[in-house]
Amino acid sequence: MTSGAVVTPRAPSVFHRSLFALSVLNFFLADARDGLGPFLDGFLATHGWEPFTLGVIATIGGVLGMATTPLFGALVDASAYKRTLIILPVTFVTTMALWTLATPNGFSVFGGQSATAVVGAVIGPALMGLTLGLVGEERFSRQVSRNEFWNHTGNVVSLAAIYAGTLLFGIHGVVGLMLFAAFATIAATLAIDPKQIDHQVARGLAHHDGSEAPSGFSVLAGSKGLILLSLVLMIFHFGNAPISRLIAQTFSIQLGTPFRTTAITTGVSQLSMIGMALLAPWLIRRFGLATIFIVALAALPIRGVIAGTFPSFAFVFPVQFLDGVGAGLIGIATPIAAERILSGTGRFNVGLAAVMTVQGIGASLSNVVAGWLTDLGGYGLAYWVHGCVALMALVLFVLGRHDIAPRVPSPSPAVPAGRQAGSVEETAV
C-alpha cells in the first residue's frame, strides 16, 4: 500500500468479502441510483407530457447535476466516508422517485428530478473512488469491467422484475421493487470493510512522490488528454443521450404500456452492455484502450441511421443493441482513461468528475434540442441528427487518441505482487 496511508493489512478473506459486497452493490445500484431512470419519460408521456417539456426536465436536471459534480468529486477525494456518500444519495433519490410516482404534477416532477440530479451526482465519483481505493490502480481496469458487468446484470434483472411486477401488481409492484433495491444497496455498501479502502490510492496517489499535490484546477487546466477526453464525451453524449428517451416516448404512447415497453427496450441495451463488460478486459488487453473508444464512438452513427430510417418496433432491437456497444464500452473506458491521465496527481476523483461535468453539458443540451427537432420534423429527424453528430467525436478522438488513451507503463519490479494482480498491458493503437 501507499506509504502514509492508514489502512489495515489486508486479510485475504476480508478483502474478498469486500469485493463480493462491491459486486452486490453494483448489482442493486443499477436500480437505486437513478430513481425512475429510463421509465420516467414513458410514464410521463402516457400522462400527457409533451416531448419538449420532457426535454426541458432532463436538461434542468442535467445542468444541476453537471454544476455540482466537480464539487462532489473534490469531496470524494478529501473524504474518508465514501460509503456514506453512496448511502445518503440512494436514500434521497428513492424518496424523490416515489414522490413522483405518487403525484406526477409539475412540482414533484420538476422539483423532484432537479433535487435527484444534484444529490445523485455524488454517487458516480464515490463509487469510482471506493473501487480504486479497494483494488489499486493495477487492478482498476479489470475491476471497472466487473463493476459494469454486475451493474448491467442488475439492470436486466430489475427490468424483468418490473415487467413482471407491473403485470401482477401494477404501479405497486414498481414501488415495492424500488424500496427493495434501495435497502439492498445500503446493506451491500455497509458490508464493504472501510479498513480495506486506501484513501490515498482512491484519489490517484499510488505513485505520488510525497510532495504537495497540485490543485484540482491546475491539474485539469494543464491536462491536454483530460480536456480532449471531455470534449469527445461531450459530443458523444449530445448524440447518444436523447435517443433511448425518444424511443421510450414513441412506443410507450403507441403501445400504452410505459413500464413494460421501457423494460423491453432498455433490457436489450443492458444485455448488450453485459456482453461488452465481459469482453472489455480482453479487448483492452488485445487491442488497446484506444480501439475500445473507436468501436464505441462508431456504433452511435449507425444507431442513429437505423432508428431514423426504420420506425417499426422490430428495429428497436438492433438500435438498442448498438446502444449497449457504444454506451457500454464508453462507460468502461472513461474512468480507465481518466485514471491513466491523472495517475500520481491525487486528483483522480475531481478529474473524473470534471469529465462527467463536460459530458453532462452535451447530454443536457441534447434533450432540449431533441425535443425541438421532434416537434419540428418528428422523431426520425431527431434520430438522424443526434446519431450523425457523433462522427465529430470519432474524428476528434482519432486525432487526439495518444493523449486521451495513453499506454500503461510496464509494472515496476518494486510494486508488490498483490498490486500487480489483474494488471493490463496493452498494444498501442
XYZ file of C-alpha atoms in Angstrom:
429
model
C 0.000 0.000 0.000
C 0.988 3.611 -0.346
C 3.232 4.853 2.433
C 1.482 7.102 4.894
C -1.989 5.680 4.241
C -3.748 4.421 7.352
C -5.039 1.093 6.120
C -5.353 -2.200 7.957
C -3.263 -5.001 6.340
C -5.460 -6.989 4.025
C -6.612 -10.369 5.263
C -7.498 -12.206 2.044
C -10.886 -13.366 3.335
C -11.898 -9.873 4.478
C -10.675 -8.326 1.223
C -12.580 -10.833 -0.902
C -15.728 -10.275 1.154
C -15.426 -6.567 0.433
C -15.002 -7.248 -3.291
C -18.064 -9.501 -3.198
C -20.002 -6.750 -1.446
C -18.818 -4.316 -4.143
C -20.293 -6.613 -6.794
C -23.593 -6.824 -4.919
C -23.569 -3.036 -4.530
C -23.179 -2.580 -8.286
C -25.919 -5.140 -8.937
C -28.549 -3.319 -6.886
C -27.225 0.199 -7.511
C -28.342 -0.209 -11.114
C -31.925 0.200 -9.896
C -31.328 2.514 -6.926
C -29.133 5.341 -8.221
C -31.415 6.898 -10.851
C -34.865 6.691 -9.305
C -37.320 6.183 -12.156
C -34.437 6.378 -14.626
C -35.440 5.267 -18.140
C -39.069 4.815 -17.077
C -39.657 8.497 -16.362
C -40.209 9.565 -19.973
C -42.559 6.724 -20.814
C -44.504 7.220 -17.569
C -44.948 10.958 -18.098
C -45.615 10.625 -21.843
C -48.647 8.451 -21.090
C -49.822 11.166 -18.675
C -49.907 13.766 -21.461
C -46.460 15.371 -21.124
C -45.030 16.677 -24.430
C -41.548 15.755 -25.801
C -40.258 19.329 -25.489
C -41.361 19.554 -21.844
C -39.717 16.214 -21.089
C -36.551 17.522 -22.743
C -36.646 20.621 -20.524
C -36.976 18.437 -17.414
C -33.985 16.342 -18.454
C -31.980 19.466 -19.285
C -32.668 21.137 -15.935
C -31.629 18.005 -14.090
C -28.562 17.599 -16.263
C -27.412 21.185 -15.762
C -27.846 21.000 -11.988
C -26.027 17.685 -11.799
C -23.323 18.993 -14.103
C -22.744 22.076 -11.949
C -22.371 20.079 -8.736
C -20.404 17.060 -9.974
C -16.912 18.673 -9.721
C -17.660 19.751 -6.158
C -18.671 16.215 -5.304
C -15.541 14.865 -6.981
C -13.407 17.092 -4.750
C -15.464 15.934 -1.768
C -14.788 12.290 -2.621
C -11.046 12.997 -2.944
C -10.997 14.565 0.504
C -13.445 12.287 2.300
C -12.788 9.069 4.206
C -16.541 8.364 4.269
C -17.050 7.102 0.738
C -19.662 4.552 1.796
C -21.770 7.319 3.305
C -21.511 9.258 0.044
C -23.333 6.361 -1.626
C -25.893 5.545 1.085
C -27.304 9.042 1.612
C -27.880 9.837 -2.096
C -29.520 6.445 -2.704
C -31.952 7.084 0.148
C -32.816 10.551 -1.146
C -33.160 9.534 -4.811
C -35.544 6.704 -3.917
C -37.685 9.056 -1.837
C -37.949 11.563 -4.692
C -38.857 8.840 -7.206
C -41.661 7.567 -5.001
C -42.979 11.126 -4.671
C -43.071 11.495 -8.464
C -44.951 8.206 -8.870
C -47.488 9.172 -6.233
C -48.192 12.685 -7.581
C -46.847 13.286 -11.119
C -47.523 17.036 -11.133
C -45.243 19.909 -12.130
C -43.870 20.457 -8.643
C -42.993 16.828 -7.945
C -41.578 16.225 -11.416
C -39.504 19.391 -11.800
C -38.599 19.715 -8.125
C -38.019 16.028 -7.508
C -35.958 15.436 -10.627
C -33.852 18.548 -10.031
C -33.076 17.537 -6.457
C -32.376 13.982 -7.595
C -29.892 15.216 -10.200
C -27.965 17.262 -7.634
C -27.774 14.603 -4.933
C -27.342 11.699 -7.355
C -24.287 13.348 -8.914
C -22.135 12.245 -5.975
C -22.741 8.505 -6.488
C -20.575 8.100 -9.606
C -17.388 9.714 -8.198
C -17.912 7.992 -4.848
C -18.216 4.562 -6.459
C -15.122 5.080 -8.616
C -13.102 6.354 -5.646
C -14.213 3.435 -3.497
C -13.302 0.977 -6.255
C -9.843 2.452 -6.838
C -9.178 2.564 -3.101
C -10.092 -1.100 -2.727
C -8.195 -2.683 -5.618
C -5.432 -0.200 -6.558
C -4.574 1.108 -9.989
C -3.074 -2.124 -11.353
C -6.399 -3.940 -10.919
C -8.586 -0.922 -11.588
C -9.200 -1.617 -15.296
C -10.385 -5.150 -14.655
C -12.492 -4.144 -11.638
C -14.250 -1.385 -13.591
C -15.292 -4.020 -16.139
C -16.547 -6.242 -13.314
C -18.472 -3.348 -11.813
C -20.102 -2.691 -15.174
C -20.924 -6.385 -15.627
C -22.756 -6.552 -12.303
C -24.373 -3.153 -12.857
C -25.851 -4.151 -16.209
C -26.798 -7.608 -14.940
C -28.652 -5.905 -12.114
C -30.374 -3.686 -14.639
C -31.571 -6.664 -16.674
C -32.898 -8.459 -13.581
C -34.568 -5.241 -12.426
C -36.187 -4.667 -15.816
C -37.529 -8.215 -15.884
C -38.820 -7.812 -12.332
C -40.536 -4.518 -13.181
C -42.118 -6.097 -16.270
C -43.493 -8.946 -14.167
C -44.322 -6.688 -11.226
C -46.448 -4.324 -13.300
C -48.308 -7.248 -14.855
C -49.151 -8.679 -11.431
C -49.418 -5.635 -9.167
C -49.440 -2.532 -11.380
C -47.704 0.553 -10.014
C -47.456 -1.030 -6.550
C -45.044 -3.599 -7.966
C -42.730 -0.790 -9.096
C -42.831 0.823 -5.647
C -42.002 -2.438 -3.895
C -39.069 -3.177 -6.189
C -37.647 0.330 -5.747
C -37.742 0.012 -1.955
C -36.143 -3.432 -2.056
C -33.327 -2.233 -4.335
C -32.605 0.753 -2.072
C -32.388 -1.375 1.070
C -30.211 -3.974 -0.673
C -27.854 -1.262 -1.968
C -27.437 0.195 1.507
C -26.793 -3.236 3.037
C -24.168 -4.090 0.394
C -22.411 -0.756 0.899
C -22.230 -1.286 4.653
C -20.785 -4.783 4.070
C -17.646 -3.269 2.479
C -14.970 -3.092 5.188
C -13.874 0.572 5.399
C -10.460 -0.540 6.686
C -9.777 -2.115 3.283
C -10.079 1.228 1.453
C -6.813 3.100 0.875
C -7.988 6.700 0.598
C -4.661 7.887 -0.806
C -4.834 5.376 -3.633
C -8.518 6.228 -4.063
C -7.615 9.761 -5.091
C -4.867 8.680 -7.502
C -1.779 8.956 -5.270
C -0.464 5.429 -5.716
C 2.796 6.727 -7.246
C 2.908 10.186 -5.691
C 6.366 11.237 -4.503
C 5.159 12.830 -1.282
C 5.302 16.451 -2.421
C 2.252 18.660 -2.104
C -0.451 17.669 -4.584
C -1.385 20.361 -7.102
C -4.814 21.922 -7.013
C -7.630 20.358 -8.966
C -7.889 23.366 -11.271
C -4.216 23.277 -12.224
C -4.376 19.550 -12.952
C -7.460 19.879 -15.140
C -6.416 23.019 -16.986
C -2.960 21.627 -17.670
C -4.036 18.205 -18.914
C -4.425 18.077 -22.676
C -5.601 14.469 -22.518
C -8.307 15.225 -19.986
C -9.577 18.209 -21.970
C -9.736 16.168 -25.183
C -11.437 13.286 -23.391
C -14.050 15.688 -22.030
C -14.762 17.167 -25.453
C -15.082 13.751 -27.097
C -17.534 12.617 -24.451
C -19.489 15.867 -24.616
C -20.113 15.338 -28.343
C -20.842 11.619 -27.894
C -23.395 12.175 -25.147
C -25.007 15.033 -27.073
C -25.732 12.476 -29.770
C -26.490 9.449 -27.619
C -28.387 10.748 -24.584
C -31.801 11.504 -26.129
C -32.214 8.509 -28.451
C -33.346 5.966 -25.834
C -35.573 8.601 -24.244
C -37.268 9.301 -27.565
C -37.716 5.584 -28.221
C -39.342 5.186 -24.791
C -41.716 8.083 -25.520
C -42.618 6.848 -29.012
C -43.520 3.271 -28.196
C -44.942 3.934 -24.716
C -47.545 6.123 -26.389
C -48.141 3.675 -29.271
C -48.425 0.588 -27.065
C -49.893 2.252 -23.961
C -47.625 0.324 -21.553
C -44.819 2.655 -20.418
C -43.175 0.403 -17.840
C -43.306 -2.837 -19.838
C -42.316 -1.157 -23.113
C -39.377 0.636 -21.495
C -38.364 -2.588 -19.752
C -38.076 -4.320 -23.132
C -36.209 -1.543 -24.939
C -33.848 -0.852 -22.060
C -33.340 -4.551 -21.408
C -31.947 -5.087 -24.905
C -29.295 -2.402 -24.398
C -28.451 -3.711 -20.925
C -27.936 -7.252 -22.220
C -25.615 -5.817 -24.854
C -23.737 -3.917 -22.146
C -23.253 -7.130 -20.188
C -21.573 -8.629 -23.233
C -19.356 -5.568 -23.577
C -18.389 -5.736 -19.896
C -17.346 -9.369 -20.306
C -15.379 -8.649 -23.484
C -13.799 -5.357 -22.418
C -10.808 -6.698 -20.402
C -9.798 -8.982 -23.287
C -10.393 -6.254 -25.869
C -8.283 -3.764 -23.916
C -5.509 -6.308 -23.404
C -5.535 -7.442 -27.025
C -6.249 -4.229 -28.963
C -5.682 -1.373 -26.516
C -7.902 1.201 -24.878
C -7.939 3.488 -27.926
C -9.565 0.784 -30.059
C -12.337 0.416 -27.481
C -13.092 4.123 -27.801
C -13.156 3.913 -31.601
C -15.607 0.982 -31.631
C -17.867 2.721 -29.091
C -17.887 6.028 -30.958
C -18.528 4.358 -34.334
C -21.591 2.493 -33.021
C -23.614 5.669 -32.447
C -23.877 6.969 -36.057
C -25.039 3.522 -37.183
C -27.606 3.523 -34.384
C -28.987 6.905 -35.420
C -29.286 5.920 -39.078
C -31.214 2.732 -38.261
C -33.548 4.490 -35.812
C -34.174 7.343 -38.239
C -34.826 5.090 -41.243
C -36.930 2.272 -39.786
C -39.744 3.381 -37.424
C -41.029 -0.151 -36.759
C -40.771 -1.513 -33.207
C -38.807 -4.516 -34.557
C -35.835 -2.239 -35.318
C -35.648 -1.186 -31.674
C -33.613 -4.337 -31.075
C -30.573 -3.507 -33.282
C -30.811 0.153 -32.234
C -30.680 -0.742 -28.544
C -28.016 -3.391 -29.110
C -25.796 -0.673 -30.568
C -26.599 1.490 -27.546
C -25.094 -1.258 -25.415
C -21.981 -1.369 -27.588
C -21.453 2.392 -27.601
C -22.530 3.472 -24.132
C -21.354 0.223 -22.535
C -17.787 0.488 -23.804
C -17.645 4.249 -23.151
C -18.747 3.657 -19.569
C -15.852 1.269 -19.018
C -13.209 3.164 -20.970
C -13.834 6.622 -19.469
C -12.724 6.040 -15.844
C -9.784 3.923 -17.045
C -8.602 6.723 -19.328
C -9.059 9.338 -16.585
C -7.089 7.238 -14.101
C -4.193 6.871 -16.554
C -4.145 10.556 -17.437
C -4.254 11.671 -13.773
C -2.154 8.931 -12.161
C 0.040 10.429 -9.432
C -1.756 13.785 -9.244
C -4.001 12.997 -6.275
C -6.941 14.431 -8.203
C -8.465 11.362 -9.834
C -11.987 11.810 -8.499
C -12.210 15.540 -9.130
C -10.711 14.961 -12.584
C -13.221 12.252 -13.414
C -15.983 14.477 -12.056
C -14.835 17.300 -14.332
C -15.010 14.944 -17.321
C -18.517 13.929 -16.273
C -19.459 17.595 -15.982
C -18.341 18.429 -19.512
C -20.047 15.348 -20.946
C -23.119 16.430 -18.995
C -23.154 19.674 -20.981
C -23.625 17.674 -24.158
C -26.228 15.360 -22.644
C -28.194 18.248 -21.110
C -28.251 20.424 -24.213
C -29.226 17.454 -26.348
C -32.505 16.944 -24.522
C -33.883 20.373 -25.431
C -32.539 20.100 -28.984
C -34.081 16.642 -29.367
C -37.446 17.921 -28.155
C -37.289 20.832 -30.599
C -36.279 18.569 -33.511
C -39.103 16.176 -32.680
C -41.649 18.985 -32.723
C -40.105 20.298 -35.965
C -39.768 17.133 -38.032
C -40.803 14.137 -35.963
C -38.799 11.512 -34.127
C -36.979 10.392 -37.285
C -35.307 13.771 -37.753
C -34.071 13.762 -34.151
C -32.593 10.272 -34.555
C -30.720 11.249 -37.719
C -29.280 14.470 -36.323
C -28.178 13.064 -32.984
C -26.770 9.900 -34.486
C -24.700 11.614 -37.132
C -23.265 14.286 -34.815
C -21.190 11.543 -33.185
C -18.969 11.446 -36.277
C -17.324 14.617 -34.934
C -16.497 12.827 -31.681
C -14.911 9.966 -33.615
C -12.727 12.322 -35.676
C -11.637 14.266 -32.585
C -10.721 11.074 -30.766
C -8.662 9.707 -33.650
C -6.684 12.961 -33.765
C -6.036 13.020 -30.013
C -6.028 9.312 -29.187
C -2.459 9.187 -27.814
C -3.271 11.855 -25.223
C -6.740 10.543 -24.389
C -5.838 6.854 -24.038
C -2.147 6.660 -23.046
C -0.479 3.281 -22.844
C 0.048 1.601 -19.495
C 3.716 1.521 -18.403
C 5.120 -1.891 -17.547
C 4.779 -2.693 -13.820
C 7.814 -1.781 -11.741
C 9.632 -4.710 -10.065
C 9.272 -2.811 -6.788
C 5.470 -2.947 -6.919
C 4.118 -5.588 -4.507
C 2.747 -8.700 -6.126
C -0.748 -8.028 -4.807
C -0.868 -4.780 -6.744
C 0.225 -6.456 -9.976
C -2.657 -8.864 -9.961
C -5.019 -8.020 -12.736
C -2.625 -5.636 -14.489
C -3.268 -4.942 -18.121
C -0.563 -4.464 -20.701
C -1.743 -3.089 -23.944
C -0.906 -2.882 -27.549
C -0.673 0.684 -28.774
C -3.237 1.809 -31.292
